[in-house]
Amino acid sequence: MSRKQLLITKFIMIYITFVFNYLAFASSSDSLIAYYSFDDTLIDESNSVTRYDGNCTETEKSSCPNYVISLFNNAANFDGTKDFIKTSIKREQFNNISICLR
């Protein structure tokens, strides 16, 4: 295989990779209900028609997560005991809910 053919083949493979990644993202984001970056905010950042902003109230039985400096901006730091964030999403509204944490 000549150098030119190898270069064209690499270009085509990279292009195909980008196209498949775009299609995978587009199909998954169409069904996205809410997206929270937890970057010093509890605002729903999805493009969904209905906004499901989160909120947190400090009480004797619950507390809000602290925000700490992370690799990318800030991050919510849950202490594992009584930290939580409440949203207006109702379980009855949807047949299936998946949560992804990265």
PDB file of C-alpha atoms in Angstrom:
ATOM      1  CA  MET A   1       0.000   0.000   0.000  1.00  0.00           C
ATOM      2  CA  SER A   2       1.434   3.355  -0.981  1.00  0.00           C
ATOM      3  CA  ARG A   3       1.851   6.203   1.464  1.00  0.00           C
ATOM      4  CA  LYS A   4      -0.986   8.135  -0.210  1.00  0.00           C
ATOM      5  CA  GLN A   5      -3.365   5.167   0.050  1.00  0.00           C
ATOM      6  CA  LEU A   6      -2.429   4.679   3.691  1.00  0.00           C
ATOM      7  CA  LEU A   7      -3.110   8.341   4.441  1.00  0.00           C
ATOM      8  CA  ILE A   8      -6.493   8.211   2.683  1.00  0.00           C
ATOM      9  CA  THR A   9      -7.405   5.021   4.563  1.00  0.00           C
ATOM     10  CA  LYS A  10      -6.523   6.637   7.912  1.00  0.00           C
ATOM     11  CA  PHE A  11      -8.577   9.712   7.031  1.00  0.00           C
ATOM     12  CA  ILE A  12     -11.600   7.585   6.111  1.00  0.00           C
ATOM     13  CA  MET A  13     -11.326   5.579   9.355  1.00  0.00           C
ATOM     14  CA  ILE A  14     -11.135   8.760  11.450  1.00  0.00           C
ATOM     15  CA  TYR A  15     -14.116  10.225   9.579  1.00  0.00           C
ATOM     16  CA  ILE A  16     -16.183   7.072  10.136  1.00  0.00           C
ATOM     17  CA  THR A  17     -15.289   7.123  13.844  1.00  0.00           C
ATOM     18  CA  PHE A  18     -16.495  10.714  14.185  1.00  0.00           C
ATOM     19  CA  VAL A  19     -19.731   9.980  12.320  1.00  0.00           C
ATOM     20  CA  PHE A  20     -20.560   6.967  14.527  1.00  0.00           C
ATOM     21  CA  ASN A  21     -19.734   8.892  17.709  1.00  0.00           C
ATOM     22  CA  TYR A  22     -21.988  11.749  16.591  1.00  0.00           C
ATOM     23  CA  LEU A  23     -24.847   9.381  15.774  1.00  0.00           C
ATOM     24  CA  ALA A  24     -24.489   7.611  19.122  1.00  0.00           C
ATOM     25  CA  PHE A  25     -24.580  10.929  20.996  1.00  0.00           C
ATOM     26  CA  ALA A  26     -27.515  12.254  18.963  1.00  0.00           C
ATOM     27  CA  SER A  27     -29.627   9.171  19.606  1.00  0.00           C
ATOM     28  CA  SER A  28     -28.871   9.123  23.332  1.00  0.00           C
ATOM     29  CA  SER A  29     -29.439  12.846  23.852  1.00  0.00           C
ATOM     30  CA  ASP A  30     -32.896  12.673  22.223  1.00  0.00           C
ATOM     31  CA  SER A  31     -34.203  10.697  25.188  1.00  0.00           C
ATOM     32  CA  LEU A  32     -32.250  12.637  27.813  1.00  0.00           C
ATOM     33  CA  ILE A  33     -34.593  13.878  30.547  1.00  0.00           C
ATOM     34  CA  ALA A  34     -32.141  15.858  32.665  1.00  0.00           C
ATOM     35  CA  TYR A  35     -28.415  16.581  32.807  1.00  0.00           C
ATOM     36  CA  TYR A  36     -26.627  17.885  35.892  1.00  0.00           C
ATOM     37  CA  SER A  37     -22.947  18.799  35.705  1.00  0.00           C
ATOM     38  CA  PHE A  38     -22.754  19.349  39.506  1.00  0.00           C
ATOM     39  CA  ASP A  39     -20.292  22.146  38.709  1.00  0.00           C
ATOM     40  CA  ASP A  40     -21.365  24.561  41.475  1.00  0.00           C
ATOM     41  CA  THR A  41     -24.927  24.327  40.196  1.00  0.00           C
ATOM     42  CA  LEU A  42     -28.004  22.113  40.386  1.00  0.00           C
ATOM     43  CA  ILE A  43     -29.509  23.452  37.162  1.00  0.00           C
ATOM     44  CA  ASP A  44     -30.804  20.981  34.563  1.00  0.00           C
ATOM     45  CA  GLU A  45     -28.517  21.588  31.556  1.00  0.00           C
ATOM     46  CA  SER A  46     -30.335  19.273  29.135  1.00  0.00           C
ATOM     47  CA  ASN A  47     -32.170  20.501  26.062  1.00  0.00           C
ATOM     48  CA  SER A  48     -35.352  18.872  27.314  1.00  0.00           C
ATOM     49  CA  VAL A  49     -38.590  20.846  27.005  1.00  0.00           C
ATOM     50  CA  THR A  50     -39.281  20.440  30.735  1.00  0.00           C
ATOM     51  CA  ARG A  51     -36.586  21.708  33.129  1.00  0.00           C
ATOM     52  CA  TYR A  52     -35.923  19.552  36.185  1.00  0.00           C
ATOM     53  CA  ASP A  53     -33.652  21.793  38.257  1.00  0.00           C
ATOM     54  CA  GLY A  54     -32.395  20.280  41.485  1.00  0.00           C
ATOM     55  CA  ASN A  55     -32.506  21.766  44.948  1.00  0.00           C
ATOM     56  CA  CYS A  56     -31.078  21.036  48.339  1.00  0.00           C
ATOM     57  CA  THR A  57     -32.223  22.054  51.807  1.00  0.00           C
ATOM     58  CA  GLU A  58     -30.146  21.710  54.969  1.00  0.00           C
ATOM     59  CA  THR A  59     -32.158  20.048  57.748  1.00  0.00           C
ATOM     60  CA  GLU A  60     -31.384  17.918  60.781  1.00  0.00           C
ATOM     61  CA  LYS A  61     -31.855  14.757  58.702  1.00  0.00           C
ATOM     62  CA  SER A  62     -30.313  15.920  55.422  1.00  0.00           C
ATOM     63  CA  SER A  63     -27.498  18.059  54.130  1.00  0.00           C
ATOM     64  CA  CYS A  64     -26.278  19.427  50.818  1.00  0.00           C
ATOM     65  CA  PRO A  65     -23.065  18.243  49.187  1.00  0.00           C
ATOM     66  CA  ASN A  66     -20.014  20.491  49.400  1.00  0.00           C
ATOM     67  CA  TYR A  67     -18.380  21.693  46.204  1.00  0.00           C
ATOM     68  CA  VAL A  68     -14.669  20.996  45.828  1.00  0.00           C
ATOM     69  CA  ILE A  69     -12.073  21.914  43.220  1.00  0.00           C
ATOM     70  CA  SER A  70     -11.636  19.081  40.738  1.00  0.00           C
ATOM     71  CA  LEU A  71      -9.823  18.365  37.507  1.00  0.00           C
ATOM     72  CA  PHE A  72     -12.491  20.225  35.521  1.00  0.00           C
ATOM     73  CA  ASN A  73     -13.927  23.229  37.413  1.00  0.00           C
ATOM     74  CA  ASN A  74     -15.710  22.134  40.607  1.00  0.00           C
ATOM     75  CA  ALA A  75     -17.499  18.971  41.668  1.00  0.00           C
ATOM     76  CA  ALA A  76     -20.218  18.011  44.136  1.00  0.00           C
ATOM     77  CA  ASN A  77     -18.713  16.102  47.054  1.00  0.00           C
ATOM     78  CA  PHE A  78     -21.225  13.769  48.738  1.00  0.00           C
ATOM     79  CA  ASP A  79     -20.082  12.653  52.201  1.00  0.00           C
ATOM     80  CA  GLY A  80     -21.951   9.341  52.042  1.00  0.00           C
ATOM     81  CA  THR A  81     -24.161   9.852  55.081  1.00  0.00           C
ATOM     82  CA  LYS A  82     -27.029  12.271  54.487  1.00  0.00           C
ATOM     83  CA  ASP A  83     -26.156  14.402  51.444  1.00  0.00           C
ATOM     84  CA  PHE A  84     -28.701  14.429  48.640  1.00  0.00           C
ATOM     85  CA  ILE A  85     -30.140  16.561  45.867  1.00  0.00           C
ATOM     86  CA  LYS A  86     -33.862  16.608  45.162  1.00  0.00           C
ATOM     87  CA  THR A  87     -35.358  17.059  41.682  1.00  0.00           C
ATOM     88  CA  SER A  88     -38.930  17.439  40.508  1.00  0.00           C
ATOM     89  CA  ILE A  89     -38.711  14.260  38.394  1.00  0.00           C
ATOM     90  CA  LYS A  90     -41.524  11.897  39.365  1.00  0.00           C
ATOM     91  CA  ARG A  91     -40.951   8.172  38.984  1.00  0.00           C
ATOM     92  CA  GLU A  92     -44.498   7.727  37.673  1.00  0.00           C
ATOM     93  CA  GLN A  93     -43.760   9.988  34.676  1.00  0.00           C
ATOM     94  CA  PHE A  94     -41.282   7.595  33.103  1.00  0.00           C
ATOM     95  CA  ASN A  95     -41.165   3.856  32.460  1.00  0.00           C
ATOM     96  CA  ASN A  96     -37.400   3.546  32.830  1.00  0.00           C
ATOM     97  CA  ILE A  97     -34.787   5.820  34.388  1.00  0.00           C
ATOM     98  CA  SER A  98     -31.029   5.279  34.105  1.00  0.00           C
ATOM     99  CA  ILE A  99     -28.423   7.255  36.003  1.00  0.00           C
ATOM    100  CA  CYS A 100     -24.837   7.605  34.835  1.00  0.00           C
ATOM    101  CA  LEU A 101     -22.110   8.952  37.127  1.00  0.00           C
ATOM    102  CA  ARG A 102     -18.649   9.711  35.781  1.00  0.00           C
TER     103      ARG A 102
END
